[in-house]
Amino acid sequence: MVNSTVVDHEIIIVGAGFAGIGTAIALRKAGFDDFLMVDDADGAGGTWHWNTYPGIGVDIPSFSYQYSFEQQRTWSRVYAPGRELKAYAEHCVNKYGLRPRIRFSTSIVRADFDDALHLWRLRTGDGEELTARYVIGATGVLTRPKLPEIAGVERFTGVTMHTSRWDHDQDLRGKRVGVIGTGASAVQVIPEIAPEVAELVVFQRTPIWCLPRPDTALPPVVHRLLGLPGGKLVTRWLSQAFVELTFPLAAHYYGVLPMSKLGERTGLAHLRDQVDDPEVRAKLTPDYALGCKRPSFSNDYLKTFNRSNVRLDTEPIAEITATGVRTAAGHHRVDVLIMATGFKVMESGNMPTFDLHGSGGVRLEDWWDEHRLQAYEGVSVPGFPNFFTIIGPYGYNGSSYFALIEMQTRHILRLLRKARGSHATRIEVTEEANERFFEEMLNRRGTQVFWQDSCTRANSYYFDKNGDVPLRAMTTPEGFWRAGHFDFADYRFTALGTRSGSTVEAAARTTVR
Ligand code: NAP
């Protein structure tokens, strides 16, 4: 029996950042050529397309912050600046022939699963409908800028900008500038703009752990060495080991290997080395354990507070006025207000960035509200057939984002191959498999760094509204192994024209318009 459902594309990937690009390359390599990528930006690179603030760069060594199959040896620094990442994204798009497959400046606002035809109907912001057998969510999590809910924010008459939407037409030289927030973006922006502005006031709510960054320029001779046989391989392995030790192992196996204690000592010594005034140093010292929230890495951030034109205000912001910011310490007049206030990480409208309705019309956000954030291996959710996500709950273990992308595409590709081989048109994770995985993740909490009492003071976006930390509690090698070995019985593969779970016998034909 052959059914002849016509879809626009076999697969639609939502997002043309590194997750989308990596997925598209994996699909092509596996012979899945009928796919479309959609992105609301007018260029590729996701985070690295949108974030162009002064000082932007990676905070994971570049040797790891790239695809394993497309290693570049010309990074200018161990921690490459943002523009090189954007160029790397464009390079990958061109090299793997993806450009004709991407629709830029197109947002997906809604997706509905058609139970009768085993396909997804996606609606764009312009009201167009696109259909696909499978949808892969590659919209990241640091996607939707978050503006602070502070009284009077709309009254400010100067220039306001969020770090992820930097306005390069604004000349900050000689201006009075306020920065709200002291997360990773602020840590990079503050030392970069401080020397050129007249005055800089930093509004800090929670101090960040700031560790030294083992960064250095990589001159042409290093690029040549990396080109020698084994050069890239050795550097990659050393870099991977460093990342694994400092992120996933430190976070998920804290109970076994309390490395963050060593990190705290390093962070405190860094503060002593860099900050002259003991009062300022005390204000910059976190009162929660390292690891509760994402730390930062900078050799310049802390010492910026020694500058005579930089002030740190740690009083809560009472209001934003037409001309500045008021706290208990006084009113600070500013010409420019920079919102380094982060992203709607686990808030509604972000995971994914479009309204997703699965089998029976159930809304994914409602399902998560009812069941807590969860996804089998961080990829699939029961009741949402043919939808796979790159960074779902319990998908990311804190390692390089590229490791996540390659891990999850491995999982997804196994499913797609299996479905193709058996002519299935509907792939759905079973509730039992999902529950088992969720329980397993919860049971691994015992050794994680996040459950120390002081984490309640950290204001960390790792915690969702239920108090869960939906990070993947495992090492990167384990994640990779599981992506290649999960039991196909954890999924139901069904073909149109057969009852759910019965033998797959139909062949689906997809046609490109
Ligand atoms: P973030 O880490 O969420 O930091 C937001 C900051 O704004 C926090 O200090 C927060 O204070 C503050 N804030 C928010 N609302 C506020 C309010 N109403 N009043 C006062 N302060 C307020 O955001 P981010 O710095 O943009 O970084 C987000 C993530 O992006 C990072 O964790 C990292 O994963 C990624 N990133 C990576 C790099 C890199 O080097 N590769 C660079 C930048 C960003 P509280 O802490 O008190 O909430």
Coordinates of C-alpha atoms and ligand atoms in Angstrom, one line a residue:
M1 CA 0.0 0.0 0.0
V2 CA 1.4 3.4 -1.0
N3 CA 0.0 6.6 0.2
S4 CA 0.6 9.7 -1.8
T5 CA 0.6 12.5 0.8
V6 CA 2.1 15.6 -0.7
V7 CA 4.2 17.8 1.5
D8 CA 6.3 20.8 0.6
H9 CA 9.4 19.3 2.1
E10 CA 10.2 16.0 3.8
I11 CA 11.9 18.0 6.6
I12 CA 11.7 21.6 7.8
I13 CA 14.5 22.8 10.1
V14 CA 13.5 25.9 12.0
G15 CA 16.6 28.0 12.6
A16 CA 19.7 28.6 10.6
G17 CA 22.1 29.0 13.5
F18 CA 24.8 26.4 14.2
A19 CA 22.2 23.9 15.2
G20 CA 20.2 24.3 12.0
I21 CA 23.4 24.3 9.9
G22 CA 24.8 21.2 11.6
T23 CA 21.4 19.4 11.2
A24 CA 21.2 20.3 7.5
I25 CA 24.8 19.0 6.8
A26 CA 24.0 15.8 8.7
L27 CA 20.8 15.3 6.6
R28 CA 22.7 15.9 3.3
K29 CA 25.4 13.5 4.3
A30 CA 22.8 10.8 5.1
G31 CA 21.0 11.3 1.8
F32 CA 18.0 13.3 3.1
D33 CA 18.0 16.0 0.5
D34 CA 14.5 17.3 0.6
F35 CA 14.7 19.8 3.4
L36 CA 14.2 23.5 3.9
M37 CA 15.7 25.8 6.6
V38 CA 13.7 28.8 7.8
D39 CA 15.1 31.6 9.9
D40 CA 13.7 35.0 10.9
A41 CA 17.1 36.6 10.6
D42 CA 18.5 37.9 7.2
G43 CA 21.7 35.9 7.6
A44 CA 23.0 32.6 9.0
G45 CA 24.6 32.0 12.3
G46 CA 21.8 32.5 14.9
T47 CA 23.4 33.9 18.1
W48 CA 26.5 35.0 16.1
H49 CA 24.3 36.8 13.6
W50 CA 22.3 38.7 16.2
N51 CA 25.0 39.3 18.9
T52 CA 27.5 41.9 17.6
Y53 CA 28.2 43.9 20.8
P54 CA 31.7 45.2 21.4
G55 CA 33.9 42.5 22.9
I56 CA 31.8 39.5 21.8
G57 CA 33.6 36.2 21.7
V58 CA 33.3 32.5 22.6
D59 CA 33.9 31.4 26.1
I60 CA 34.7 27.8 25.2
P61 CA 38.0 27.2 23.3
S62 CA 37.5 27.6 19.6
F63 CA 39.1 24.1 19.0
S64 CA 35.9 22.7 20.6
Y65 CA 33.5 25.4 19.5
Q66 CA 33.3 24.1 15.9
Y67 CA 32.0 21.0 14.1
S68 CA 34.3 17.9 14.5
F69 CA 34.0 17.4 10.7
E70 CA 34.8 21.0 9.8
Q71 CA 37.7 22.1 11.9
Q72 CA 39.2 25.4 11.1
R73 CA 42.9 26.1 12.0
T74 CA 42.9 29.8 11.4
W75 CA 41.1 31.1 14.5
S76 CA 42.9 34.3 15.5
R77 CA 42.7 33.4 19.2
V78 CA 42.1 30.4 21.5
Y79 CA 38.7 32.2 22.3
A80 CA 37.7 33.5 18.9
P81 CA 35.9 36.8 18.5
G82 CA 32.3 36.7 17.4
R83 CA 32.8 38.0 13.9
E84 CA 35.0 34.9 13.2
L85 CA 32.1 32.6 14.3
K86 CA 29.7 34.5 12.0
A87 CA 32.2 34.0 9.2
Y88 CA 32.5 30.3 10.0
A89 CA 28.7 30.0 9.9
E90 CA 28.6 31.6 6.4
H91 CA 31.6 29.4 5.3
C92 CA 29.7 26.2 6.4
V93 CA 26.5 27.4 4.6
N94 CA 28.5 27.9 1.4
K95 CA 30.7 24.9 1.5
Y96 CA 27.8 22.5 2.1
G97 CA 25.6 24.1 -0.5
L98 CA 22.9 25.1 2.0
R99 CA 22.2 28.7 0.9
P100 CA 19.5 27.7 -1.7
R101 CA 17.8 25.7 1.1
I102 CA 17.4 28.6 3.5
R103 CA 14.6 31.0 3.6
F104 CA 15.8 34.0 5.6
S105 CA 13.6 36.7 7.0
T106 CA 10.8 34.2 7.5
S107 CA 9.5 33.5 11.0
I108 CA 7.5 30.4 11.9
V109 CA 4.8 31.4 14.3
R110 CA 2.9 28.1 14.6
A111 CA 3.1 24.4 13.8
D112 CA 0.2 21.9 13.9
F113 CA 0.5 18.2 13.6
D114 CA -2.0 16.7 11.1
D115 CA -2.9 13.3 12.7
A116 CA -4.8 12.2 9.6
L117 CA -1.9 12.8 7.2
H118 CA 1.1 12.4 9.5
L119 CA 2.5 15.8 8.6
W120 CA 3.2 19.2 10.1
R121 CA 1.5 22.4 9.0
L122 CA 3.7 25.4 9.7
R123 CA 2.4 28.9 9.5
T124 CA 4.8 31.8 8.8
G125 CA 4.5 35.3 10.1
D126 CA 3.1 36.3 6.7
G127 CA 0.3 33.7 7.0
E128 CA 1.8 31.3 4.5
E129 CA 1.4 27.5 5.2
L130 CA 4.4 25.2 4.7
T131 CA 4.0 21.4 5.2
A132 CA 6.6 18.9 6.2
R133 CA 6.7 15.3 7.3
Y134 CA 9.2 16.2 10.0
V135 CA 10.1 19.3 11.8
I136 CA 13.4 19.8 13.5
G137 CA 13.5 22.6 16.1
A138 CA 16.9 24.4 16.0
T139 CA 15.9 27.7 17.5
G140 CA 18.4 27.6 20.4
V141 CA 17.6 28.9 23.8
L142 CA 19.5 32.2 24.0
T143 CA 17.2 33.6 21.3
R144 CA 14.6 35.9 22.7
P145 CA 16.1 39.0 24.3
K146 CA 14.7 39.7 27.8
L147 CA 14.0 43.3 28.8
P148 CA 13.9 44.0 32.5
E149 CA 10.6 44.6 34.1
I150 CA 11.6 47.8 35.9
A151 CA 9.2 50.7 36.6
G152 CA 9.5 53.5 34.2
V153 CA 11.6 51.6 31.6
E154 CA 9.5 53.1 28.8
R155 CA 10.0 56.7 30.1
F156 CA 13.7 56.8 29.4
T157 CA 14.3 59.4 26.6
G158 CA 17.9 58.5 25.9
V159 CA 19.1 55.6 23.8
T160 CA 18.3 52.1 25.0
M161 CA 19.7 48.9 23.5
H162 CA 19.8 45.2 24.4
T163 CA 23.3 43.6 24.1
S164 CA 21.9 41.1 21.5
R165 CA 20.6 43.9 19.3
W166 CA 23.5 46.3 19.4
D167 CA 23.0 49.6 17.5
H168 CA 26.4 50.3 15.8
D169 CA 25.2 53.7 14.7
Q170 CA 25.5 54.8 18.4
D171 CA 28.8 56.4 19.2
L172 CA 29.4 55.9 22.9
R173 CA 32.5 58.1 23.0
G174 CA 32.2 60.7 25.7
K175 CA 28.7 59.5 26.7
R176 CA 27.3 58.6 30.1
V177 CA 26.4 55.0 29.9
G178 CA 24.5 52.6 32.2
V179 CA 24.7 48.8 31.9
I180 CA 22.0 46.8 33.6
G181 CA 23.2 43.2 34.3
T182 CA 26.4 41.4 35.0
G183 CA 26.0 38.2 33.1
A184 CA 28.3 36.8 30.4
S185 CA 27.3 39.5 27.9
A186 CA 28.0 42.3 30.3
V187 CA 31.3 40.8 31.3
Q188 CA 32.4 41.1 27.7
V189 CA 30.9 44.5 26.9
I190 CA 31.9 46.4 30.0
P191 CA 35.7 46.3 29.6
E192 CA 35.4 47.0 25.9
I193 CA 33.4 50.2 26.2
A194 CA 34.7 51.6 29.6
P195 CA 37.8 53.3 28.1
E196 CA 35.8 55.3 25.6
V197 CA 32.8 56.4 27.5
A198 CA 32.8 59.5 29.8
E199 CA 31.1 57.6 32.7
L200 CA 30.0 54.1 33.1
V201 CA 27.6 52.9 35.8
V202 CA 27.1 49.2 36.2
F203 CA 23.9 48.0 37.9
Q204 CA 24.5 44.6 39.5
R205 CA 21.8 42.5 41.1
T206 CA 23.8 39.3 41.5
P207 CA 27.6 39.1 41.2
I208 CA 29.0 36.6 38.7
W209 CA 31.8 34.2 39.3
C210 CA 34.5 35.5 36.9
L211 CA 37.4 33.2 36.2
P212 CA 40.6 33.9 34.3
R213 CA 40.5 33.0 30.7
P214 CA 43.4 31.0 29.3
D215 CA 43.3 33.0 26.1
T216 CA 46.1 33.9 23.7
A217 CA 46.5 35.0 20.1
L218 CA 47.2 32.3 17.6
P219 CA 49.7 33.6 15.1
P220 CA 50.3 32.1 11.6
V221 CA 53.0 29.8 12.9
V222 CA 50.4 28.1 15.1
H223 CA 48.0 27.8 12.2
R224 CA 50.8 26.1 10.2
L225 CA 51.5 23.7 13.1
L226 CA 47.8 22.9 13.3
G227 CA 48.1 21.9 9.6
L228 CA 50.7 19.2 10.3
P229 CA 49.4 15.6 10.5
G230 CA 47.6 15.1 13.7
G231 CA 47.8 18.8 14.7
K232 CA 44.1 19.5 14.7
L233 CA 43.3 16.1 16.2
V234 CA 45.7 16.6 19.2
T235 CA 44.5 20.2 19.8
R236 CA 40.9 19.1 19.6
W237 CA 41.3 16.3 22.1
L238 CA 43.1 18.5 24.6
S239 CA 40.5 21.1 24.2
Q240 CA 37.6 18.6 24.5
A241 CA 39.2 17.2 27.7
F242 CA 39.5 20.7 29.2
V243 CA 35.8 21.5 28.4
E244 CA 34.6 18.2 29.7
L245 CA 36.5 18.6 32.9
T246 CA 35.4 22.2 33.6
F247 CA 31.8 22.0 32.5
P248 CA 29.9 18.6 32.4
L249 CA 32.1 16.8 34.9
A250 CA 32.3 19.7 37.3
A251 CA 28.6 20.3 37.2
H252 CA 27.1 16.8 37.1
Y253 CA 29.7 14.9 39.1
Y254 CA 30.4 17.5 41.7
G255 CA 29.6 15.0 44.5
V256 CA 32.3 12.7 43.2
L257 CA 34.8 15.4 42.0
P258 CA 34.2 18.7 43.8
M259 CA 36.3 20.7 41.2
S260 CA 34.2 23.8 41.6
K261 CA 35.8 24.3 45.1
L262 CA 39.1 24.7 43.3
G263 CA 37.4 27.0 40.8
E264 CA 36.1 29.2 43.7
R265 CA 39.6 29.6 45.1
T266 CA 40.8 30.6 41.6
G267 CA 37.9 33.0 41.3
L268 CA 38.6 34.6 44.7
A269 CA 42.3 35.0 43.9
H270 CA 41.3 36.5 40.5
L271 CA 39.2 39.1 42.4
R272 CA 42.1 39.9 44.8
D273 CA 44.5 40.3 41.9
Q274 CA 42.3 42.4 39.8
V275 CA 40.2 44.7 42.1
D276 CA 42.0 47.3 44.2
D277 CA 39.2 48.6 46.4
P278 CA 38.2 46.1 49.1
E279 CA 34.7 47.5 49.2
V280 CA 34.2 47.1 45.5
R281 CA 35.8 43.7 45.7
A282 CA 33.3 42.6 48.3
K283 CA 30.4 43.8 46.2
L284 CA 31.7 41.7 43.2
T285 CA 32.1 38.6 45.4
P286 CA 29.4 36.0 44.8
D287 CA 27.7 34.6 47.9
Y288 CA 26.6 31.4 46.1
A289 CA 28.6 28.4 45.1
L290 CA 30.4 28.3 41.7
G291 CA 28.4 26.2 39.3
C292 CA 24.9 27.3 40.5
K293 CA 24.8 29.6 37.5
R294 CA 26.9 30.0 34.5
P295 CA 30.3 31.5 35.4
S296 CA 32.1 33.9 33.1
F297 CA 35.7 34.0 31.9
S298 CA 37.6 37.3 31.5
N299 CA 41.0 38.8 32.1
D300 CA 39.6 42.3 31.9
Y301 CA 36.2 42.5 33.4
L302 CA 37.0 42.8 37.2
K303 CA 39.9 45.2 36.8
T304 CA 37.6 47.6 34.9
F305 CA 36.1 48.5 38.2
N306 CA 39.4 50.1 39.2
R307 CA 38.9 52.8 36.6
S308 CA 37.9 56.3 37.8
N309 CA 35.1 56.6 35.3
V310 CA 33.4 53.3 36.3
R311 CA 31.0 52.9 39.2
L312 CA 29.3 49.8 40.5
D313 CA 25.8 50.2 42.0
T314 CA 24.5 47.1 43.8
E315 CA 21.3 48.7 45.2
P316 CA 18.1 47.4 43.6
I317 CA 16.8 49.6 40.8
A318 CA 13.8 51.6 42.1
E319 CA 12.9 53.1 38.7
I320 CA 14.1 54.3 35.4
T321 CA 13.4 57.9 34.8
A322 CA 13.4 60.0 31.6
T323 CA 17.1 60.8 32.2
G324 CA 18.5 57.9 34.0
V325 CA 18.3 55.2 36.7
R326 CA 17.3 55.6 40.3
T327 CA 18.5 53.4 43.1
A328 CA 18.8 53.9 46.9
A329 CA 22.3 55.1 46.1
G330 CA 20.9 58.0 44.1
H331 CA 19.9 59.0 40.6
H332 CA 22.4 58.3 37.8
R333 CA 22.0 60.4 34.8
V334 CA 22.8 58.5 31.6
D335 CA 22.6 59.1 27.9
V336 CA 22.6 55.4 26.9
L337 CA 21.2 52.5 28.8
I338 CA 22.5 49.1 27.8
M339 CA 20.3 46.1 28.8
A340 CA 22.6 43.2 29.4
T341 CA 19.6 41.5 30.8
G342 CA 19.8 38.1 29.0
F343 CA 17.3 36.0 27.4
K344 CA 13.9 34.2 28.0
V345 CA 15.7 30.9 28.5
M346 CA 13.0 28.6 29.9
E347 CA 10.2 31.1 29.7
S348 CA 7.1 30.8 27.6
G349 CA 7.5 31.5 23.9
N350 CA 11.1 30.4 23.7
M351 CA 11.2 26.6 23.7
P352 CA 10.6 26.5 20.8
T353 CA 10.1 30.0 19.6
F354 CA 6.8 29.1 17.9
D355 CA 3.5 27.8 19.1
L356 CA 3.6 24.0 18.6
H357 CA 0.5 21.9 18.7
G358 CA 1.0 18.1 18.5
S359 CA -1.3 15.1 18.2
G360 CA -4.9 16.0 19.1
G361 CA -4.0 19.7 19.1
V362 CA -2.1 19.6 22.4
R363 CA 0.1 22.6 22.9
L364 CA 3.7 21.8 23.8
E365 CA 4.0 24.5 26.4
D366 CA 0.7 23.3 28.1
W367 CA 2.0 19.8 28.1
W368 CA 5.2 21.0 29.7
D369 CA 3.2 23.1 32.2
E370 CA 1.4 19.9 33.2
H371 CA 4.2 17.4 33.2
R372 CA 7.3 19.7 33.9
L373 CA 9.9 20.2 31.3
Q374 CA 11.1 16.9 29.8
A375 CA 12.1 15.3 26.6
Y376 CA 13.4 11.8 25.8
E377 CA 17.2 12.2 25.5
G378 CA 16.4 15.9 25.0
V379 CA 15.1 15.2 21.5
S380 CA 11.5 13.9 21.5
V381 CA 8.3 14.5 23.5
P382 CA 5.4 11.9 23.6
G383 CA 2.4 13.3 21.7
F384 CA 4.5 15.4 19.4
P385 CA 5.3 12.9 16.6
N386 CA 7.7 13.8 13.9
F387 CA 9.1 16.7 15.9
F388 CA 12.6 16.6 17.1
T389 CA 14.6 19.3 18.9
I390 CA 18.3 19.9 19.1
I391 CA 18.2 21.6 22.5
G392 CA 15.2 20.2 24.3
P393 CA 14.9 19.8 28.1
Y394 CA 17.7 17.5 29.4
G395 CA 19.5 17.7 26.0
Y396 CA 22.4 20.0 26.8
N397 CA 25.0 18.8 29.3
G398 CA 27.0 22.1 29.4
S399 CA 29.8 21.0 27.0
S400 CA 30.4 22.8 23.7
Y401 CA 27.2 23.5 21.9
F402 CA 28.7 21.8 18.9
A403 CA 28.9 18.5 20.8
L404 CA 25.2 18.8 21.5
I405 CA 24.4 19.5 17.9
E406 CA 26.3 16.4 16.7
M407 CA 24.9 14.2 19.4
Q408 CA 21.3 15.1 18.8
T409 CA 21.6 14.9 15.0
R410 CA 23.0 11.5 15.4
H411 CA 19.9 10.5 17.4
I412 CA 17.5 12.1 14.9
L413 CA 19.3 10.6 11.8
R414 CA 18.9 7.1 13.3
L415 CA 15.2 7.7 13.6
L416 CA 14.8 9.1 10.1
R417 CA 16.8 6.2 8.5
K418 CA 14.8 3.7 10.4
A419 CA 11.5 5.3 9.3
R420 CA 12.7 5.5 5.7
G421 CA 13.8 1.9 5.7
S422 CA 10.4 0.7 7.1
H423 CA 8.3 3.2 5.1
A424 CA 7.0 4.7 8.4
T425 CA 5.4 8.2 8.2
R426 CA 5.0 8.8 11.9
I427 CA 7.7 8.5 14.6
E428 CA 6.7 9.0 18.2
V429 CA 8.5 8.4 21.4
T430 CA 6.6 6.2 23.8
E431 CA 5.4 7.6 27.1
E432 CA 7.2 4.8 29.0
A433 CA 10.6 5.6 27.4
N434 CA 10.2 9.3 28.1
E435 CA 9.2 8.6 31.7
R436 CA 12.1 6.3 32.2
F437 CA 14.5 8.9 30.9
F438 CA 13.0 11.7 33.0
E439 CA 13.3 9.5 36.1
E440 CA 16.9 8.7 35.3
M441 CA 17.8 12.4 34.9
L442 CA 16.1 13.2 38.3
N443 CA 17.8 10.3 40.0
R444 CA 21.2 11.6 38.9
R445 CA 20.7 14.9 40.8
G446 CA 22.5 13.5 43.8
T447 CA 25.9 14.3 42.4
Q448 CA 25.1 17.6 40.7
V449 CA 26.5 21.0 41.8
F450 CA 23.1 22.7 41.5
W451 CA 21.5 21.4 44.7
Q452 CA 23.6 23.2 47.2
D453 CA 21.6 25.6 49.5
S454 CA 23.4 28.7 48.3
C455 CA 22.1 28.1 44.7
T456 CA 18.8 29.6 45.9
R457 CA 20.6 33.0 46.0
A458 CA 22.1 32.7 42.5
N459 CA 19.1 33.8 40.4
S460 CA 20.2 31.2 37.9
Y461 CA 18.4 30.6 34.6
Y462 CA 19.4 27.0 34.9
F463 CA 16.4 26.5 37.2
D464 CA 12.9 26.4 35.6
K465 CA 9.7 27.5 37.3
N466 CA 9.4 24.1 38.9
G467 CA 12.8 24.3 40.4
D468 CA 14.2 21.7 38.0
V469 CA 17.5 22.1 36.1
P470 CA 16.7 20.5 32.7
L471 CA 20.4 20.0 31.8
R472 CA 21.5 16.6 30.6
A473 CA 23.1 14.9 33.6
M474 CA 25.8 12.9 31.9
T475 CA 29.2 13.2 30.2
T476 CA 29.5 14.0 26.5
P477 CA 30.8 10.5 25.6
E478 CA 27.8 8.9 27.3
G479 CA 25.5 11.2 25.4
F480 CA 27.1 10.3 22.1
W481 CA 27.0 6.6 22.9
R482 CA 23.3 6.8 23.8
A483 CA 22.5 8.7 20.6
G484 CA 23.9 5.8 18.6
H485 CA 22.5 3.0 20.7
F486 CA 19.0 3.9 22.1
D487 CA 16.5 1.2 21.6
F488 CA 14.2 1.6 18.6
A489 CA 11.5 0.1 20.8
D490 CA 11.5 3.4 22.7
Y491 CA 9.7 4.8 19.6
R492 CA 6.6 3.8 17.7
F493 CA 7.0 3.8 13.9
T494 CA 3.7 3.9 12.1
A495 CA 2.7 4.3 8.5
L496 CA -0.3 6.0 7.1
G497 CA -3.1 3.5 6.7
T498 CA -2.0 1.3 9.6
R499 CA -3.1 1.4 13.2
S500 CA -0.8 3.0 15.6
G501 CA 1.9 0.5 16.6
S502 CA 0.9 -2.1 14.0
T503 CA 3.2 -3.4 11.3
V504 CA 4.4 -0.7 9.1
E505 CA 3.5 -1.6 5.5
A506 CA 2.8 1.6 3.7
A507 CA 5.3 3.6 1.7
A508 CA 5.2 7.4 2.0
R509 CA 6.0 9.5 -1.0
T510 CA 7.0 13.1 -0.5
T511 CA 7.0 15.5 -3.3
V512 CA 8.7 18.9 -3.5
R513 CA 6.7 21.7 -4.9
Ligands
NAP1 P1 22.4 36.5 31.7 O1 23.5 35.6 32.0 O2 21.0 36.0 31.9 O3 22.5 37.8 32.6 C1 21.5 38.8 32.7 C2 21.9 39.8 33.7 O4 20.9 40.8 33.8 C3 22.1 39.2 35.1 O5 23.1 39.8 35.8 C4 20.7 39.6 35.7 O6 20.8 39.7 37.1 C5 20.5 40.9 35.1 N1 19.2 41.4 35.2 C6 18.1 40.9 34.5 N2 17.0 41.5 34.8 C7 17.4 42.5 35.7 C8 16.6 43.5 36.4 N3 15.3 43.6 36.3 N4 17.3 44.3 37.3 C9 18.7 44.1 37.4 N5 19.4 43.2 36.8 C10 18.7 42.4 36.0 O7 22.4 37.1 30.2 P2 23.7 37.2 29.3 O8 24.8 37.9 30.0 O9 23.2 37.8 28.0 O10 24.2 35.8 29.1 C11 23.3 34.8 28.7 C12 24.0 33.5 28.3 O11 24.5 33.8 27.0 C13 25.2 33.2 29.1 O12 25.0 32.5 30.3 C14 26.0 32.3 28.1 O13 25.4 31.0 28.1 C15 25.7 33.0 26.8 N6 26.7 34.0 26.5 C16 27.9 33.4 26.1 C17 28.9 34.2 25.8 C18 30.2 33.7 25.3 O14 31.2 34.1 25.7 N7 30.2 32.7 24.5 C19 28.8 35.6 25.8 C20 27.6 36.1 26.2 C21 26.5 35.3 26.5 P3 20.5 38.3 38.0 O15 21.7 37.5 37.9 O16 20.3 38.8 39.4 O17 19.3 37.7 37.4

